[in-house]
């Protein structure tokens, strides 16, 4: 059992806003990233097994991949409704039906085709109402693979 990261709960990335393109962090103690919203050139966002409850990815229109799998407390994620995001991994999270539905709607609005969105496992809710319709549209019309609870 390695507790060398146990004191790490917040990381400040403000000083890297102009140059940060890939963010890869796997830390079960992490609860916040300061300055992340300034890093608009991020292409790959891997924030796995964090203690985040929410994450706003809307500033990251250049990102192709968002992976926050294993973040057991993560119940709300916002993604850009424009941009190039084509791989979304939110496996083993605790997303609400409102968040699941909003993610599916944002993907549909983005116009990106042929991607993959996995939001199963954990206690994440299944899509409801318009979310069910959006998931079917993504799969049938836009060529996405969509996996939900």
Short mmCIF file of C-alpha atoms in Angstrom, two decimals:
data_model
loop_
_atom_site.label_atom_id
_atom_site.label_comp_id
_atom_site.label_asym_id
_atom_site.label_seq_id
_atom_site.Cartn_x
_atom_site.Cartn_y
_atom_site.Cartn_z
CA UNK A 1 0.00 0.00 0.00
CA UNK A 2 1.72 3.17 -1.22
CA UNK A 3 0.54 6.26 0.68
CA UNK A 4 3.17 8.58 -0.81
CA UNK A 5 0.39 10.59 -2.53
CA UNK A 6 -1.89 10.72 0.53
CA UNK A 7 -1.26 14.42 1.18
CA UNK A 8 -1.98 15.41 -2.42
CA UNK A 9 -5.54 16.69 -2.77
CA UNK A 10 -5.14 19.79 -4.96
CA UNK A 11 -2.84 20.38 -7.92
CA UNK A 12 -2.31 23.86 -9.39
CA UNK A 13 -1.69 23.78 -13.15
CA UNK A 14 -2.09 27.53 -13.72
CA UNK A 15 1.54 28.00 -14.76
CA UNK A 16 1.16 25.42 -17.52
CA UNK A 17 -1.93 26.89 -19.20
CA UNK A 18 -0.12 27.87 -22.40
CA UNK A 19 1.72 24.57 -22.88
CA UNK A 20 -0.30 21.76 -21.30
CA UNK A 21 -1.70 19.39 -23.96
CA UNK A 22 -1.88 16.11 -22.06
CA UNK A 23 -3.00 15.71 -18.48
CA UNK A 24 -2.54 12.26 -16.96
CA UNK A 25 -3.23 11.89 -13.25
CA UNK A 26 -4.26 8.77 -11.36
CA UNK A 27 -4.60 9.76 -7.72
CA UNK A 28 -7.28 8.59 -5.31
CA UNK A 29 -6.69 11.58 -3.05
CA UNK A 30 -7.13 14.32 -5.66
CA UNK A 31 -10.18 16.54 -5.12
CA UNK A 32 -9.38 19.60 -7.25
CA UNK A 33 -7.25 21.04 -10.04
CA UNK A 34 -6.62 24.76 -9.77
CA UNK A 35 -6.26 26.60 -13.07
CA UNK A 36 -7.41 23.70 -15.22
CA UNK A 37 -10.00 25.89 -16.96
CA UNK A 38 -7.11 27.96 -18.41
CA UNK A 39 -5.59 24.95 -20.18
CA UNK A 40 -7.77 25.22 -23.28
CA UNK A 41 -5.27 23.38 -25.53
CA UNK A 42 -5.66 20.09 -23.67
CA UNK A 43 -6.01 17.17 -26.08
CA UNK A 44 -6.03 14.24 -23.65
CA UNK A 45 -7.54 14.42 -20.18
CA UNK A 46 -6.94 11.40 -17.95
CA UNK A 47 -8.05 12.06 -14.38
CA UNK A 48 -8.71 8.55 -13.15
CA UNK A 49 -9.57 7.36 -9.66
CA UNK A 50 -9.93 10.87 -8.27
CA UNK A 51 -12.20 12.08 -5.49
CA UNK A 52 -13.83 14.68 -7.75
CA UNK A 53 -17.60 15.07 -7.47
CA UNK A 54 -17.94 17.36 -10.50
CA UNK A 55 -15.82 18.24 -13.52
CA UNK A 56 -16.41 20.92 -16.15
CA UNK A 57 -14.74 19.93 -19.42
CA UNK A 58 -16.57 22.56 -21.50
CA UNK A 59 -13.46 24.77 -22.00
CA UNK A 60 -11.57 21.90 -23.65
CA UNK A 61 -12.86 22.03 -27.23
CA UNK A 62 -9.54 20.62 -28.54
CA UNK A 63 -9.72 17.50 -26.37
CA UNK A 64 -10.28 14.19 -28.15
CA UNK A 65 -10.24 12.01 -25.01
CA UNK A 66 -11.77 12.41 -21.55
CA UNK A 67 -11.14 9.56 -19.11
CA UNK A 68 -12.28 9.91 -15.51
CA UNK A 69 -12.91 6.23 -14.87
CA UNK A 70 -12.80 4.91 -11.34
CA UNK A 71 -13.79 8.26 -9.84
CA UNK A 72 -16.37 6.77 -7.51
CA UNK A 73 -17.74 10.11 -6.25
CA UNK A 74 -18.03 11.76 -9.67
CA UNK A 75 -21.71 12.58 -10.18
CA UNK A 76 -21.64 15.45 -12.68
CA UNK A 77 -19.52 15.99 -15.79
CA UNK A 78 -20.10 18.71 -18.38
CA UNK A 79 -18.56 18.26 -21.82
CA UNK A 80 -18.32 20.71 -24.74
CA UNK A 81 -21.21 20.63 -27.20
CA UNK A 82 -18.74 21.60 -29.90
CA UNK A 83 -15.23 20.41 -30.52
CA UNK A 84 -13.62 17.09 -31.33
CA UNK A 85 -14.20 14.92 -28.24
CA UNK A 86 -14.62 11.35 -29.52
CA UNK A 87 -13.60 9.13 -26.60
CA UNK A 88 -15.39 9.48 -23.26
CA UNK A 89 -14.62 7.01 -20.48
CA UNK A 90 -16.58 7.49 -17.27
CA UNK A 91 -16.52 3.90 -16.06
CA UNK A 92 -17.27 3.17 -12.41
CA UNK A 93 -18.51 6.67 -11.56
CA UNK A 94 -21.68 7.90 -9.84
CA UNK A 95 -23.19 10.05 -12.60
CA UNK A 96 -26.74 11.29 -12.12
CA UNK A 97 -29.34 10.77 -14.84
CA UNK A 98 -29.22 14.53 -15.47
CA UNK A 99 -25.49 14.35 -16.13
CA UNK A 100 -25.76 11.22 -18.30
CA UNK A 101 -28.51 12.84 -20.36
CA UNK A 102 -26.56 16.11 -20.72
CA UNK A 103 -23.43 14.25 -21.88
CA UNK A 104 -25.40 12.37 -24.54
CA UNK A 105 -27.09 15.61 -25.69
CA UNK A 106 -23.73 17.42 -25.91
CA UNK A 107 -22.23 14.61 -28.00
CA UNK A 108 -25.20 14.72 -30.37
CA UNK A 109 -24.96 18.52 -30.66
CA UNK A 110 -21.21 18.36 -31.32
CA UNK A 111 -21.72 16.59 -34.64
CA UNK A 112 -18.70 14.34 -34.04
CA UNK A 113 -19.31 10.89 -35.49
CA UNK A 114 -17.82 7.45 -34.90
CA UNK A 115 -16.81 7.95 -31.27
CA UNK A 116 -17.15 5.94 -28.10
CA UNK A 117 -18.86 6.89 -24.84
CA UNK A 118 -18.75 4.50 -21.89
CA UNK A 119 -20.59 5.49 -18.73
CA UNK A 120 -21.34 2.10 -17.18
CA UNK A 121 -20.29 0.49 -13.93
CA UNK A 122 -20.31 2.11 -10.56
CA UNK A 123 -23.58 3.66 -9.47
CA UNK A 124 -24.07 5.85 -12.55
CA UNK A 125 -27.68 6.25 -13.60
CA UNK A 126 -29.10 5.02 -16.89
CA UNK A 127 -30.23 7.64 -19.40
CA UNK A 128 -33.86 8.74 -19.17
CA UNK A 129 -36.26 10.54 -21.51
CA UNK A 130 -34.35 12.52 -24.14
CA UNK A 131 -31.15 10.76 -23.06
CA UNK A 132 -32.52 7.45 -24.35
CA UNK A 133 -33.41 9.11 -27.65
CA UNK A 134 -29.98 10.76 -27.90
CA UNK A 135 -28.18 7.46 -27.21
CA UNK A 136 -30.20 5.72 -29.93
CA UNK A 137 -29.45 8.55 -32.39
CA UNK A 138 -25.72 8.46 -31.58
CA UNK A 139 -25.59 4.72 -32.19
CA UNK A 140 -27.90 4.52 -35.21
CA UNK A 141 -27.12 7.73 -37.07
CA UNK A 142 -23.74 9.01 -35.91
CA UNK A 143 -21.92 5.66 -35.57
CA UNK A 144 -21.08 5.98 -31.89
CA UNK A 145 -20.63 3.14 -29.43
CA UNK A 146 -22.55 4.04 -26.29
CA UNK A 147 -22.48 1.97 -23.09
CA UNK A 148 -24.51 2.99 -20.04
CA UNK A 149 -25.98 1.28 -17.00
#
